[in-house]
């Protein structure tokens, strides 16, 4: 017999919002509801436990945890100017501003259309326009820059930092940057001329070589479940308690949207997961149809993985599915 969450997600597949979905809801002590349904692509084989999902912007809080771990080790401070680690970048931008999307770097810019190499794209970010009003503007450019800061401070490539500071200590054997096998398909991409599967969906990430701060990580349901359980328990051994508490607290009071350090806070109205979770909840969504969310007071986590960009990013409905899923999940 299907649970309510399974019914909601099965309807999403029937409505062709995605070809596959996976979910887990629980606490640090165990799982309350989990499952997988659908196919790796629309008419493909069934999704499985070892299937890997393109996390898209859920990469951002993982990179945030890398930065937090580097802060715990004294390699950087949240209030460092970026120029301390990258001397050619503006001194007025801080690591904290990158984490809270208040650096002034713009969001939603398809730099890949006009900058076809990694060096050109990074230079466009370095010299490009920047707002100076201190408002929150969701910026993948900011997290691309944050990934460079982490590499400079950690003195290692970003994929190695993710492995050493998050994946290995958390026991996430299947979490890392692509290309990967056994992946759930994303978009039938006109730019690339094929259905994307096992390579990063985000075009700016493609130009950057697939390893960057804003997107590119792949993971399985079981790995995301394990990571979420660790965070629900306080983030040990990944972060010190004080660092984790600072990162999940709202850092942008009076601004909209509300942001922690690499995390989204719950905005009412306007939250992508609806408004029935606790006010202190936090999480992150990904463009491909992924999300992870937490209620600290209840010790709850909510993981939802879909490929809502398959076969096209223009398919409507993921917003409704996300809200229905979380509204039902809070009642478990």
mmCIF file of C-alpha atoms in Angstrom:
data_model
loop_
_atom_site.group_PDB
_atom_site.id
_atom_site.type_symbol
_atom_site.label_atom_id
_atom_site.label_comp_id
_atom_site.label_asym_id
_atom_site.label_seq_id
_atom_site.Cartn_x
_atom_site.Cartn_y
_atom_site.Cartn_z
ATOM 1 C CA UNK A 1 0.000 0.000 0.000
ATOM 2 C CA UNK A 2 1.383 3.375 -1.007
ATOM 3 C CA UNK A 3 1.926 6.051 1.597
ATOM 4 C CA UNK A 4 0.554 9.570 1.115
ATOM 5 C CA UNK A 5 3.997 10.797 0.074
ATOM 6 C CA UNK A 6 4.290 8.028 -2.505
ATOM 7 C CA UNK A 7 0.846 8.917 -3.872
ATOM 8 C CA UNK A 8 1.794 12.598 -4.217
ATOM 9 C CA UNK A 9 5.020 11.775 -6.029
ATOM 10 C CA UNK A 10 3.378 9.123 -8.225
ATOM 11 C CA UNK A 11 0.864 11.759 -9.370
ATOM 12 C CA UNK A 12 3.757 14.036 -10.247
ATOM 13 C CA UNK A 13 5.192 11.351 -12.485
ATOM 14 C CA UNK A 14 1.792 10.644 -14.027
ATOM 15 C CA UNK A 15 1.521 14.367 -14.786
ATOM 16 C CA UNK A 16 4.942 14.132 -16.455
ATOM 17 C CA UNK A 17 6.577 16.611 -14.076
ATOM 18 C CA UNK A 18 9.526 14.158 -13.907
ATOM 19 C CA UNK A 19 10.311 10.576 -14.819
ATOM 20 C CA UNK A 20 11.578 9.596 -11.350
ATOM 21 C CA UNK A 21 11.443 10.605 -7.703
ATOM 22 C CA UNK A 22 13.107 9.507 -4.479
ATOM 23 C CA UNK A 23 12.431 10.699 -0.966
ATOM 24 C CA UNK A 24 13.290 10.231 2.678
ATOM 25 C CA UNK A 25 11.747 11.852 5.738
ATOM 26 C CA UNK A 26 12.974 11.188 9.229
ATOM 27 C CA UNK A 27 15.090 12.162 12.191
ATOM 28 C CA UNK A 28 18.647 11.527 13.322
ATOM 29 C CA UNK A 29 17.353 8.316 14.892
ATOM 30 C CA UNK A 30 15.658 6.818 11.870
ATOM 31 C CA UNK A 31 13.495 7.008 8.769
ATOM 32 C CA UNK A 32 9.772 7.749 8.919
ATOM 33 C CA UNK A 33 9.027 7.307 5.207
ATOM 34 C CA UNK A 34 11.199 6.701 2.146
ATOM 35 C CA UNK A 35 10.983 5.328 -1.345
ATOM 36 C CA UNK A 36 11.834 5.504 -5.010
ATOM 37 C CA UNK A 37 9.580 5.421 -8.053
ATOM 38 C CA UNK A 38 9.731 5.921 -11.782
ATOM 39 C CA UNK A 39 12.392 5.437 -14.422
ATOM 40 C CA UNK A 40 15.877 6.765 -15.179
ATOM 41 C CA UNK A 41 14.424 8.435 -18.250
ATOM 42 C CA UNK A 42 10.895 8.564 -19.551
ATOM 43 C CA UNK A 43 10.826 5.079 -21.104
ATOM 44 C CA UNK A 44 13.934 3.717 -19.416
ATOM 45 C CA UNK A 45 14.622 1.170 -16.677
ATOM 46 C CA UNK A 46 13.422 1.652 -13.119
ATOM 47 C CA UNK A 47 15.272 4.008 -10.811
ATOM 48 C CA UNK A 48 17.243 2.138 -8.119
ATOM 49 C CA UNK A 49 19.048 2.675 -4.837
ATOM 50 C CA UNK A 50 22.347 3.172 -6.655
ATOM 51 C CA UNK A 51 20.884 5.728 -9.073
ATOM 52 C CA UNK A 52 22.650 9.069 -8.831
ATOM 53 C CA UNK A 53 20.835 12.371 -8.986
ATOM 54 C CA UNK A 54 22.170 15.687 -10.242
ATOM 55 C CA UNK A 55 21.854 17.800 -7.078
ATOM 56 C CA UNK A 56 22.131 21.119 -8.950
ATOM 57 C CA UNK A 57 22.109 23.941 -6.369
ATOM 58 C CA UNK A 58 21.923 21.539 -3.432
ATOM 59 C CA UNK A 59 25.653 21.569 -4.196
ATOM 60 C CA UNK A 60 25.749 25.032 -2.588
ATOM 61 C CA UNK A 61 25.169 23.987 1.057
ATOM 62 C CA UNK A 62 27.717 21.192 0.613
ATOM 63 C CA UNK A 63 30.275 23.779 -0.491
ATOM 64 C CA UNK A 64 29.085 25.897 2.426
ATOM 65 C CA UNK A 65 29.967 23.019 4.757
ATOM 66 C CA UNK A 66 33.421 22.836 3.175
ATOM 67 C CA UNK A 67 33.870 26.542 3.945
ATOM 68 C CA UNK A 68 32.557 25.996 7.483
ATOM 69 C CA UNK A 69 34.996 23.133 8.017
ATOM 70 C CA UNK A 70 37.853 25.335 6.779
ATOM 71 C CA UNK A 71 36.731 28.008 9.253
ATOM 72 C CA UNK A 72 36.787 25.414 12.042
ATOM 73 C CA UNK A 73 40.375 24.623 11.074
ATOM 74 C CA UNK A 74 41.436 28.278 11.025
ATOM 75 C CA UNK A 75 42.099 28.307 7.287
ATOM 76 C CA UNK A 76 39.661 31.154 6.752
ATOM 77 C CA UNK A 77 37.066 33.282 8.528
ATOM 78 C CA UNK A 78 33.513 33.984 7.403
ATOM 79 C CA UNK A 79 34.364 37.689 7.588
ATOM 80 C CA UNK A 80 37.538 37.462 5.538
ATOM 81 C CA UNK A 81 37.640 39.694 2.479
ATOM 82 C CA UNK A 82 37.743 37.524 -0.616
ATOM 83 C CA UNK A 83 40.966 39.297 -1.586
ATOM 84 C CA UNK A 84 42.753 37.656 1.351
ATOM 85 C CA UNK A 85 42.532 34.384 -0.571
ATOM 86 C CA UNK A 86 42.154 35.700 -4.132
ATOM 87 C CA UNK A 87 44.173 38.933 -4.336
ATOM 88 C CA UNK A 88 42.838 39.972 -7.745
ATOM 89 C CA UNK A 89 39.222 40.069 -6.541
ATOM 90 C CA UNK A 90 37.507 43.069 -4.881
ATOM 91 C CA UNK A 91 38.480 43.569 -1.238
ATOM 92 C CA UNK A 92 34.997 44.788 -0.304
ATOM 93 C CA UNK A 93 33.409 41.359 -0.899
ATOM 94 C CA UNK A 94 33.536 39.029 2.107
ATOM 95 C CA UNK A 95 33.142 35.278 2.441
ATOM 96 C CA UNK A 96 30.012 35.870 4.543
ATOM 97 C CA UNK A 97 28.465 37.955 1.767
ATOM 98 C CA UNK A 98 29.066 35.166 -0.724
ATOM 99 C CA UNK A 99 27.432 32.671 1.642
ATOM 100 C CA UNK A 100 24.380 34.915 2.173
ATOM 101 C CA UNK A 101 24.007 36.088 -1.440
ATOM 102 C CA UNK A 102 24.584 39.713 -0.415
ATOM 103 C CA UNK A 103 27.881 40.246 -2.293
ATOM 104 C CA UNK A 104 26.203 42.141 -5.105
ATOM 105 C CA UNK A 105 27.233 39.602 -7.728
ATOM 106 C CA UNK A 106 24.270 39.094 -10.066
ATOM 107 C CA UNK A 107 22.207 35.959 -10.349
ATOM 108 C CA UNK A 108 20.701 34.142 -13.284
ATOM 109 C CA UNK A 109 23.314 35.282 -15.809
ATOM 110 C CA UNK A 110 23.954 32.741 -18.597
ATOM 111 C CA UNK A 111 27.656 33.528 -18.858
ATOM 112 C CA UNK A 112 28.177 30.296 -20.801
ATOM 113 C CA UNK A 113 26.490 31.861 -23.831
ATOM 114 C CA UNK A 114 29.269 34.439 -24.288
ATOM 115 C CA UNK A 115 32.205 32.885 -22.404
ATOM 116 C CA UNK A 116 33.070 29.425 -23.677
ATOM 117 C CA UNK A 117 36.194 28.708 -21.608
ATOM 118 C CA UNK A 118 36.784 28.424 -17.867
ATOM 119 C CA UNK A 119 39.275 31.278 -17.797
ATOM 120 C CA UNK A 120 36.996 33.621 -19.742
ATOM 121 C CA UNK A 121 33.986 32.835 -17.581
ATOM 122 C CA UNK A 122 35.910 33.384 -14.336
ATOM 123 C CA UNK A 123 37.307 36.652 -15.663
ATOM 124 C CA UNK A 124 33.762 37.777 -16.509
ATOM 125 C CA UNK A 125 32.800 37.224 -12.869
ATOM 126 C CA UNK A 126 35.894 39.060 -11.607
ATOM 127 C CA UNK A 127 35.338 42.223 -13.665
ATOM 128 C CA UNK A 128 31.578 42.084 -14.125
ATOM 129 C CA UNK A 129 28.870 44.351 -12.705
ATOM 130 C CA UNK A 130 27.973 44.224 -9.026
ATOM 131 C CA UNK A 131 25.183 45.854 -7.039
ATOM 132 C CA UNK A 132 26.147 47.752 -3.897
ATOM 133 C CA UNK A 133 22.879 48.071 -1.963
ATOM 134 C CA UNK A 134 23.429 45.063 0.319
ATOM 135 C CA UNK A 135 20.245 43.317 -0.777
ATOM 136 C CA UNK A 136 19.861 39.576 -1.189
ATOM 137 C CA UNK A 137 20.178 38.456 -4.798
ATOM 138 C CA UNK A 138 20.520 34.716 -5.331
ATOM 139 C CA UNK A 139 23.814 34.359 -7.145
ATOM 140 C CA UNK A 140 25.439 31.276 -8.583
ATOM 141 C CA UNK A 141 28.318 33.569 -9.541
ATOM 142 C CA UNK A 142 28.895 34.149 -5.839
ATOM 143 C CA UNK A 143 29.184 30.431 -5.160
ATOM 144 C CA UNK A 144 31.477 29.926 -8.135
ATOM 145 C CA UNK A 145 33.717 32.504 -6.472
ATOM 146 C CA UNK A 146 33.234 30.802 -3.093
ATOM 147 C CA UNK A 147 34.528 27.558 -4.572
ATOM 148 C CA UNK A 148 37.699 29.369 -5.655
ATOM 149 C CA UNK A 149 38.079 30.821 -2.155
ATOM 150 C CA UNK A 150 37.760 27.342 -0.645
ATOM 151 C CA UNK A 151 40.416 25.975 -2.996
ATOM 152 C CA UNK A 152 42.821 28.803 -2.121
ATOM 153 C CA UNK A 153 42.211 28.549 1.629
ATOM 154 C CA UNK A 154 42.203 24.748 1.670
ATOM 155 C CA UNK A 155 45.133 24.452 -0.715
ATOM 156 C CA UNK A 156 43.445 21.669 -2.632
ATOM 157 C CA UNK A 157 41.056 21.227 -5.583
ATOM 158 C CA UNK A 158 37.388 21.603 -4.758
ATOM 159 C CA UNK A 159 36.527 17.970 -5.486
ATOM 160 C CA UNK A 160 39.218 16.836 -3.055
ATOM 161 C CA UNK A 161 37.955 19.258 -0.392
ATOM 162 C CA UNK A 162 34.408 17.937 -0.752
ATOM 163 C CA UNK A 163 35.696 14.378 -0.452
ATOM 164 C CA UNK A 164 37.984 15.075 2.520
ATOM 165 C CA UNK A 165 35.731 17.425 4.501
ATOM 166 C CA UNK A 166 32.234 16.111 3.729
ATOM 167 C CA UNK A 167 31.909 12.856 1.798
ATOM 168 C CA UNK A 168 34.524 10.728 3.564
ATOM 169 C CA UNK A 169 33.831 11.790 7.170
ATOM 170 C CA UNK A 170 30.076 11.490 6.587
ATOM 171 C CA UNK A 171 30.373 8.117 4.867
ATOM 172 C CA UNK A 172 28.919 9.339 1.573
ATOM 173 C CA UNK A 173 30.542 6.847 -0.777
ATOM 174 C CA UNK A 174 28.471 7.804 -3.832
ATOM 175 C CA UNK A 175 28.553 11.607 -3.494
ATOM 176 C CA UNK A 176 30.883 13.643 -5.675
ATOM 177 C CA UNK A 177 31.273 15.574 -8.887
ATOM 178 C CA UNK A 178 30.535 14.016 -12.253
ATOM 179 C CA UNK A 179 30.720 12.462 -14.680
ATOM 180 C CA UNK A 180 29.114 9.505 -12.922
ATOM 181 C CA UNK A 181 27.543 6.175 -13.926
ATOM 182 C CA UNK A 182 23.997 5.033 -13.095
ATOM 183 C CA UNK A 183 22.624 8.577 -13.291
ATOM 184 C CA UNK A 184 19.049 9.756 -13.621
ATOM 185 C CA UNK A 185 18.605 11.685 -16.875
ATOM 186 C CA UNK A 186 18.079 15.416 -16.933
ATOM 187 C CA UNK A 187 17.423 17.607 -19.964
ATOM 188 C CA UNK A 188 17.327 16.826 -23.658
ATOM 189 C CA UNK A 189 19.699 19.726 -24.184
ATOM 190 C CA UNK A 190 19.689 21.573 -27.539
ATOM 191 C CA UNK A 191 23.067 23.170 -26.735
ATOM 192 C CA UNK A 192 24.717 19.778 -26.272
ATOM 193 C CA UNK A 193 22.600 17.873 -28.763
ATOM 194 C CA UNK A 194 21.705 14.954 -26.496
ATOM 195 C CA UNK A 195 19.890 13.933 -23.330
ATOM 196 C CA UNK A 196 22.144 14.810 -20.414
ATOM 197 C CA UNK A 197 22.845 11.861 -18.145
ATOM 198 C CA UNK A 198 25.696 11.576 -15.674
ATOM 199 C CA UNK A 199 27.191 14.951 -16.609
ATOM 200 C CA UNK A 200 26.249 18.173 -14.885
ATOM 201 C CA UNK A 201 23.087 19.827 -16.185
ATOM 202 C CA UNK A 202 24.047 23.442 -15.396
ATOM 203 C CA UNK A 203 25.643 25.077 -18.447
ATOM 204 C CA UNK A 204 27.940 27.442 -16.548
ATOM 205 C CA UNK A 205 29.205 24.399 -14.652
ATOM 206 C CA UNK A 206 29.889 22.627 -17.962
ATOM 207 C CA UNK A 207 32.136 25.496 -19.092
ATOM 208 C CA UNK A 208 33.901 25.358 -15.714
ATOM 209 C CA UNK A 209 34.676 21.667 -16.159
ATOM 210 C CA UNK A 210 31.902 20.300 -13.938
ATOM 211 C CA UNK A 211 33.697 20.990 -10.634
ATOM 212 C CA UNK A 212 32.592 24.299 -9.136
ATOM 213 C CA UNK A 213 30.906 25.878 -6.148
ATOM 214 C CA UNK A 214 27.371 26.388 -7.392
ATOM 215 C CA UNK A 215 26.428 23.042 -9.006
ATOM 216 C CA UNK A 216 27.879 19.745 -10.145
ATOM 217 C CA UNK A 217 27.490 17.269 -7.295
ATOM 218 C CA UNK A 218 25.726 13.944 -7.766
ATOM 219 C CA UNK A 219 24.434 11.692 -4.999
ATOM 220 C CA UNK A 220 22.173 8.749 -4.214
ATOM 221 C CA UNK A 221 19.096 8.696 -2.018
ATOM 222 C CA UNK A 222 20.887 6.745 0.700
ATOM 223 C CA UNK A 223 23.810 9.189 0.764
ATOM 224 C CA UNK A 224 21.508 12.197 0.970
ATOM 225 C CA UNK A 225 19.549 10.447 3.688
ATOM 226 C CA UNK A 226 22.716 9.808 5.694
ATOM 227 C CA UNK A 227 23.916 13.398 5.250
ATOM 228 C CA UNK A 228 20.529 14.727 6.319
ATOM 229 C CA UNK A 229 20.515 12.525 9.420
ATOM 230 C CA UNK A 230 23.958 13.861 10.406
ATOM 231 C CA UNK A 231 22.751 17.441 10.045
ATOM 232 C CA UNK A 232 19.571 16.692 11.950
ATOM 233 C CA UNK A 233 21.789 15.429 14.772
ATOM 234 C CA UNK A 234 23.882 18.628 14.817
ATOM 235 C CA UNK A 235 26.338 18.166 11.919
ATOM 236 C CA UNK A 236 29.072 16.311 13.832
ATOM 237 C CA UNK A 237 31.670 15.249 12.745
ATOM 238 C CA UNK A 238 31.508 17.691 9.849
ATOM 239 C CA UNK A 239 31.234 20.970 11.772
ATOM 240 C CA UNK A 240 31.711 22.267 15.284
ATOM 241 C CA UNK A 241 28.358 22.883 17.034
ATOM 242 C CA UNK A 242 28.803 26.657 17.105
ATOM 243 C CA UNK A 243 29.703 26.808 13.427
ATOM 244 C CA UNK A 244 26.677 24.744 12.437
ATOM 245 C CA UNK A 245 24.389 26.882 14.606
ATOM 246 C CA UNK A 246 25.712 30.066 12.990
ATOM 247 C CA UNK A 247 25.313 28.688 9.502
ATOM 248 C CA UNK A 248 21.665 27.667 9.860
ATOM 249 C CA UNK A 249 20.580 30.883 11.634
ATOM 250 C CA UNK A 250 19.132 33.737 9.580
ATOM 251 C CA UNK A 251 21.931 36.143 8.674
ATOM 252 C CA UNK A 252 19.791 38.608 6.730
ATOM 253 C CA UNK A 253 17.160 39.954 9.157
ATOM 254 C CA UNK A 254 14.822 42.422 7.528
ATOM 255 C CA UNK A 255 15.769 41.336 4.028
ATOM 256 C CA UNK A 256 13.884 39.154 1.589
ATOM 257 C CA UNK A 257 14.563 36.354 0.993
ATOM 258 C CA UNK A 258 16.011 35.325 4.335
ATOM 259 C CA UNK A 259 19.368 33.564 4.183
ATOM 260 C CA UNK A 260 21.661 31.616 6.444
ATOM 261 C CA UNK A 261 25.243 30.801 5.504
ATOM 262 C CA UNK A 262 24.742 28.765 2.308
ATOM 263 C CA UNK A 263 21.199 27.882 3.419
ATOM 264 C CA UNK A 264 17.740 29.198 2.590
ATOM 265 C CA UNK A 265 15.535 30.122 5.531
ATOM 266 C CA UNK A 266 11.765 29.701 5.503
ATOM 267 C CA UNK A 267 10.065 32.697 3.891
ATOM 268 C CA UNK A 268 6.368 33.261 4.489
ATOM 269 C CA UNK A 269 4.947 33.621 1.920
ATOM 270 C CA UNK A 270 7.222 32.477 -0.858
ATOM 271 C CA UNK A 271 8.925 29.372 0.483
ATOM 272 C CA UNK A 272 9.413 26.680 -2.184
ATOM 273 C CA UNK A 273 8.452 24.040 0.397
ATOM 274 C CA UNK A 274 5.265 25.765 1.510
ATOM 275 C CA UNK A 275 4.539 27.394 4.843
ATOM 276 C CA UNK A 276 3.691 24.507 7.158
ATOM 277 C CA UNK A 277 7.215 23.822 8.353
ATOM 278 C CA UNK A 278 8.479 25.560 11.488
ATOM 279 C CA UNK A 279 9.642 29.155 11.198
ATOM 280 C CA UNK A 280 13.229 28.181 12.077
ATOM 281 C CA UNK A 281 13.416 25.572 9.318
ATOM 282 C CA UNK A 282 16.097 25.816 6.663
ATOM 283 C CA UNK A 283 17.188 24.000 3.541
ATOM 284 C CA UNK A 284 17.977 24.346 -0.140
ATOM 285 C CA UNK A 285 16.460 23.505 -3.495
ATOM 286 C CA UNK A 286 18.049 22.584 -6.826
ATOM 287 C CA UNK A 287 17.006 23.509 -10.352
ATOM 288 C CA UNK A 288 16.870 19.865 -11.453
ATOM 289 C CA UNK A 289 14.081 19.190 -8.923
ATOM 290 C CA UNK A 290 16.050 18.331 -5.792
ATOM 291 C CA UNK A 291 15.745 19.638 -2.246
ATOM 292 C CA UNK A 292 16.764 19.001 1.333
ATOM 293 C CA UNK A 293 15.063 20.722 4.266
ATOM 294 C CA UNK A 294 15.304 20.635 8.061
ATOM 295 C CA UNK A 295 13.230 21.490 11.137
ATOM 296 C CA UNK A 296 15.792 21.838 13.962
ATOM 297 C CA UNK A 297 13.192 22.046 16.721
ATOM 298 C CA UNK A 298 11.665 18.724 15.716
ATOM 299 C CA UNK A 299 14.926 17.128 14.642
ATOM 300 C CA UNK A 300 13.346 16.430 11.252
ATOM 301 C CA UNK A 301 14.828 16.237 7.767
ATOM 302 C CA UNK A 302 13.081 16.112 4.398
ATOM 303 C CA UNK A 303 14.910 14.893 1.280
ATOM 304 C CA UNK A 304 13.230 15.047 -2.132
ATOM 305 C CA UNK A 305 14.996 14.120 -5.376
ATOM 306 C CA UNK A 306 13.432 14.389 -8.835
ATOM 307 C CA UNK A 307 14.543 15.035 -12.414
ATOM 308 C CA UNK A 308 11.951 17.681 -13.176
ATOM 309 C CA UNK A 309 14.059 19.052 -16.085
ATOM 310 C CA UNK A 310 13.575 15.790 -18.021
ATOM 311 C CA UNK A 311 13.050 15.963 -20.883
ATOM 312 C CA UNK A 312 12.682 19.753 -20.772
ATOM 313 C CA UNK A 313 13.144 22.462 -18.135
ATOM 314 C CA UNK A 314 9.897 24.136 -19.195
ATOM 315 C CA UNK A 315 7.642 21.400 -17.791
ATOM 316 C CA UNK A 316 5.448 22.973 -15.077
ATOM 317 C CA UNK A 317 4.398 21.491 -11.767
ATOM 318 C CA UNK A 318 7.410 20.959 -9.511
ATOM 319 C CA UNK A 319 6.396 23.899 -7.305
ATOM 320 C CA UNK A 320 3.052 22.257 -6.552
ATOM 321 C CA UNK A 321 4.612 18.832 -5.962
ATOM 322 C CA UNK A 322 7.216 20.251 -3.552
ATOM 323 C CA UNK A 323 4.617 22.045 -1.469
ATOM 324 C CA UNK A 324 2.243 19.072 -1.376
ATOM 325 C CA UNK A 325 5.102 16.748 -0.418
ATOM 326 C CA UNK A 326 6.302 18.903 2.479
ATOM 327 C CA UNK A 327 2.791 19.684 3.688
ATOM 328 C CA UNK A 328 2.083 15.956 3.937
ATOM 329 C CA UNK A 329 5.518 15.101 5.321
ATOM 330 C CA UNK A 330 5.226 17.421 8.323
ATOM 331 C CA UNK A 331 2.221 15.357 9.481
ATOM 332 C CA UNK A 332 4.185 12.112 9.723
#
